[in-house]
Amino acid sequence: SLPKIEDSADAHFIKFQTPGRKKEDLHIEVVGRRTLIVTAGESQQTQGESLISEQGQLATKTHSLYQRAVLPMDGDWSQARLSYEDGILTVQVPKRKDGSLDSEGLGEKVKELEGQLKEKLSRVEALRAELQEEQRRSMEVERALHEEVARSVASEKRQLTIE
C-alpha cells in the first residue's frame, strides 16, 4: 500500500503500512533530500538493484516490501523522528518555523520550465505572424471581390429610353 501523509499545524506525518514486519527488518533511507524509501526483506532474481554474482552472472536484488514517499518541502528533516507500532512506521517531520522551503533541485526545474516557456512563446509569435499574414491576404481577396462586383454592376448598367 502507499504511504499516507497527514499534516498538523506544526508537523507532517508519513505513515508506512508494514504488516508482519519487525522494526529490525525495516531499512529506511533518504535518497537525495526529499525521497524517503522504506524496504524490508531482500530476495534475488527480480527487479531492483543490479548485482554481479561471484560467477559473473547478473542478478538483481529486490525487497518483499518497498515503499517510497516524496517528502514535503517545508519539512525540517534534520529534526525527523521515527516510531514503529502495530506494523505502522510513522515518520514525524516538524514544519520549518520560518516557513522556508527545501528548494534543492528547484533551480534546475525552474530553468527547464523557463526553457519550455520560451519555446512556447516563440511558437505563439510565429503563429501570430502567420495569422497576420492570413488576415492581410483575406483583406486583399475581399477588396478584389468588391472591385469585381463593382465592375460587374457598372458593366450591366443600361440606359433606358422613354418612348
Short mmCIF file of C-alpha atoms in Angstrom, two decimals:
data_model
loop_
_atom_site.label_atom_id
_atom_site.label_comp_id
_atom_site.label_asym_id
_atom_site.label_seq_id
_atom_site.Cartn_x
_atom_site.Cartn_y
_atom_site.Cartn_z
CA SER A 1 0.00 0.00 0.00
CA LEU A 2 1.04 3.60 -0.49
CA PRO A 3 2.34 5.67 2.40
CA LYS A 4 -0.19 8.03 3.93
CA ILE A 5 0.84 11.65 4.52
CA GLU A 6 -1.01 13.62 7.18
CA ASP A 7 -0.47 17.19 8.33
CA SER A 8 -0.95 19.06 11.56
CA ALA A 9 -0.30 22.73 12.21
CA ASP A 10 3.34 22.10 13.07
CA ALA A 11 4.36 18.74 11.54
CA HIS A 12 3.98 16.22 8.72
CA PHE A 13 3.35 12.55 9.48
CA ILE A 14 4.28 9.95 6.87
CA LYS A 15 2.82 6.54 7.74
CA PHE A 16 4.01 3.32 6.12
CA GLN A 17 2.00 0.10 6.46
CA THR A 18 4.48 -2.70 7.19
CA PRO A 19 2.32 -5.63 8.30
CA GLY A 20 4.10 -8.64 9.79
CA ARG A 21 7.48 -6.89 9.97
CA LYS A 22 9.69 -6.26 12.94
CA LYS A 23 11.23 -2.85 13.21
CA GLU A 24 14.67 -4.50 12.96
CA ASP A 25 13.72 -5.78 9.47
CA LEU A 26 13.00 -2.30 8.13
CA HIS A 27 15.58 -0.32 6.16
CA ILE A 28 14.87 3.40 5.92
CA GLU A 29 16.82 5.78 3.74
CA VAL A 30 16.50 9.24 2.29
CA VAL A 31 17.54 9.47 -1.35
CA GLY A 32 18.53 12.96 -2.38
CA ARG A 33 16.98 15.30 0.14
CA ARG A 34 13.30 14.53 -0.12
CA THR A 35 12.65 10.93 -1.17
CA LEU A 36 12.10 8.53 1.72
CA ILE A 37 12.35 4.80 0.93
CA VAL A 38 11.31 2.00 3.29
CA THR A 39 12.33 -1.57 2.40
CA ALA A 40 12.37 -4.96 4.11
CA GLY A 41 13.35 -8.49 3.18
CA GLU A 42 15.71 -8.96 0.23
CA SER A 43 15.18 -11.57 -2.45
CA GLN A 44 17.16 -12.41 -5.61
CA GLN A 45 16.28 -12.62 -9.34
CA THR A 46 13.57 -10.00 -9.68
CA GLN A 47 13.63 -6.31 -10.40
CA GLY A 48 15.62 -3.86 -8.37
CA GLU A 49 19.26 -3.06 -7.75
CA SER A 50 21.63 -4.93 -10.12
CA LEU A 51 24.35 -7.13 -8.65
CA ILE A 52 27.09 -9.24 -10.21
CA SER A 53 27.29 -12.70 -8.64
CA GLU A 54 30.56 -14.48 -7.86
CA GLN A 55 30.12 -16.44 -11.10
CA GLY A 56 29.93 -13.17 -13.05
CA GLN A 57 26.19 -13.53 -13.76
CA LEU A 58 23.87 -10.59 -13.50
CA ALA A 59 21.46 -10.93 -10.61
CA THR A 60 19.02 -8.42 -9.21
CA LYS A 61 18.03 -7.62 -5.68
CA THR A 62 14.50 -6.67 -4.63
CA HIS A 63 12.66 -6.28 -1.42
CA SER A 64 9.49 -8.01 -0.34
CA LEU A 65 8.47 -4.59 0.98
CA TYR A 66 9.26 -1.41 -0.95
CA GLN A 67 7.53 1.88 -0.28
CA ARG A 68 8.53 5.38 -1.28
CA ALA A 69 7.28 8.86 -0.40
CA VAL A 70 8.33 12.29 -1.60
CA LEU A 71 8.72 14.42 1.46
CA PRO A 72 7.03 17.84 1.74
CA MET A 73 9.31 20.79 1.01
CA ASP A 74 8.54 22.69 4.19
CA GLY A 75 9.73 19.88 6.48
CA ASP A 76 12.78 20.22 8.72
CA TRP A 77 14.28 16.78 8.04
CA SER A 78 17.13 17.28 10.47
CA GLN A 79 14.51 17.05 13.24
CA ALA A 80 12.63 13.99 11.91
CA ARG A 81 11.57 11.31 14.40
CA LEU A 82 10.61 7.73 13.65
CA SER A 83 8.32 5.43 15.60
CA TYR A 84 7.02 1.93 14.97
CA GLU A 85 3.86 0.46 16.43
CA ASP A 86 1.47 -2.31 15.32
CA GLY A 87 3.01 -2.66 11.85
CA ILE A 88 2.94 1.08 11.12
CA LEU A 89 6.15 3.07 10.72
CA THR A 90 5.49 6.75 11.37
CA VAL A 91 7.94 9.44 10.34
CA GLN A 92 7.19 12.74 12.06
CA VAL A 93 8.77 15.78 10.46
CA PRO A 94 8.32 19.21 12.04
CA LYS A 95 7.44 22.04 9.68
CA ARG A 96 10.05 24.76 9.34
CA LYS A 97 9.20 27.55 11.74
CA ASP A 98 10.37 30.27 9.35
CA GLY A 99 8.14 28.95 6.55
CA SER A 100 11.10 28.40 4.21
CA LEU A 101 11.17 25.53 1.73
CA ASP A 102 13.80 22.95 0.89
CA SER A 103 14.46 24.17 -2.61
CA GLU A 104 17.19 21.77 -3.71
CA GLY A 105 16.60 20.82 -7.31
CA LEU A 106 14.11 23.61 -7.91
CA GLY A 107 16.64 25.78 -9.74
CA GLU A 108 17.05 23.17 -12.48
CA LYS A 109 13.29 22.64 -12.70
CA VAL A 110 12.74 26.40 -12.98
CA LYS A 111 15.35 26.59 -15.78
CA GLU A 112 13.65 23.70 -17.57
CA LEU A 113 10.24 25.37 -17.27
CA GLU A 114 11.68 28.71 -18.42
CA GLY A 115 13.11 26.97 -21.49
CA GLN A 116 9.74 25.40 -22.25
CA LEU A 117 8.05 28.77 -21.80
CA LYS A 118 10.49 30.46 -24.21
CA GLU A 119 9.83 27.75 -26.81
CA LYS A 120 6.07 28.19 -26.44
CA LEU A 121 6.31 31.99 -26.61
CA SER A 122 8.40 31.66 -29.75
CA ARG A 123 5.73 29.40 -31.25
CA VAL A 124 3.00 31.89 -30.26
CA GLU A 125 4.91 34.68 -32.04
CA ALA A 126 5.26 32.53 -35.16
CA LEU A 127 1.54 31.72 -35.10
CA ARG A 128 0.71 35.41 -34.56
CA ALA A 129 2.79 36.31 -37.64
CA GLU A 130 1.02 33.59 -39.67
CA LEU A 131 -2.36 34.90 -38.54
CA GLN A 132 -1.49 38.46 -39.50
CA GLU A 133 -0.37 37.28 -42.96
CA GLU A 134 -3.63 35.33 -43.41
CA GLN A 135 -5.63 38.40 -42.37
CA ARG A 136 -3.73 40.53 -44.90
CA ARG A 137 -4.42 38.01 -47.68
CA SER A 138 -8.06 37.80 -46.67
CA MET A 139 -8.40 41.59 -46.88
CA GLU A 140 -6.78 41.58 -50.34
CA VAL A 141 -9.22 38.91 -51.56
CA GLU A 142 -12.17 40.82 -50.08
CA ARG A 143 -11.01 44.06 -51.75
CA ALA A 144 -10.59 42.27 -55.09
CA LEU A 145 -14.09 40.80 -54.78
CA HIS A 146 -15.58 44.24 -54.07
CA GLU A 147 -13.81 45.66 -57.11
CA GLU A 148 -15.02 42.80 -59.29
CA VAL A 149 -18.60 43.24 -58.09
CA ALA A 150 -18.38 47.00 -58.73
CA ARG A 151 -17.07 46.40 -62.31
CA SER A 152 -19.75 43.81 -62.94
CA VAL A 153 -22.50 46.12 -61.77
CA ALA A 154 -21.09 49.02 -63.82
CA SER A 155 -20.93 46.93 -66.99
CA GLU A 156 -24.54 45.84 -66.60
CA LYS A 157 -25.85 49.39 -66.49
CA ARG A 158 -28.09 50.21 -69.42
CA GLN A 159 -29.69 53.35 -70.44
CA LEU A 160 -33.38 53.15 -70.77
CA THR A 161 -35.14 55.43 -73.16
CA ILE A 162 -38.61 56.68 -72.90
CA GLU A 163 -40.79 56.03 -75.89
#
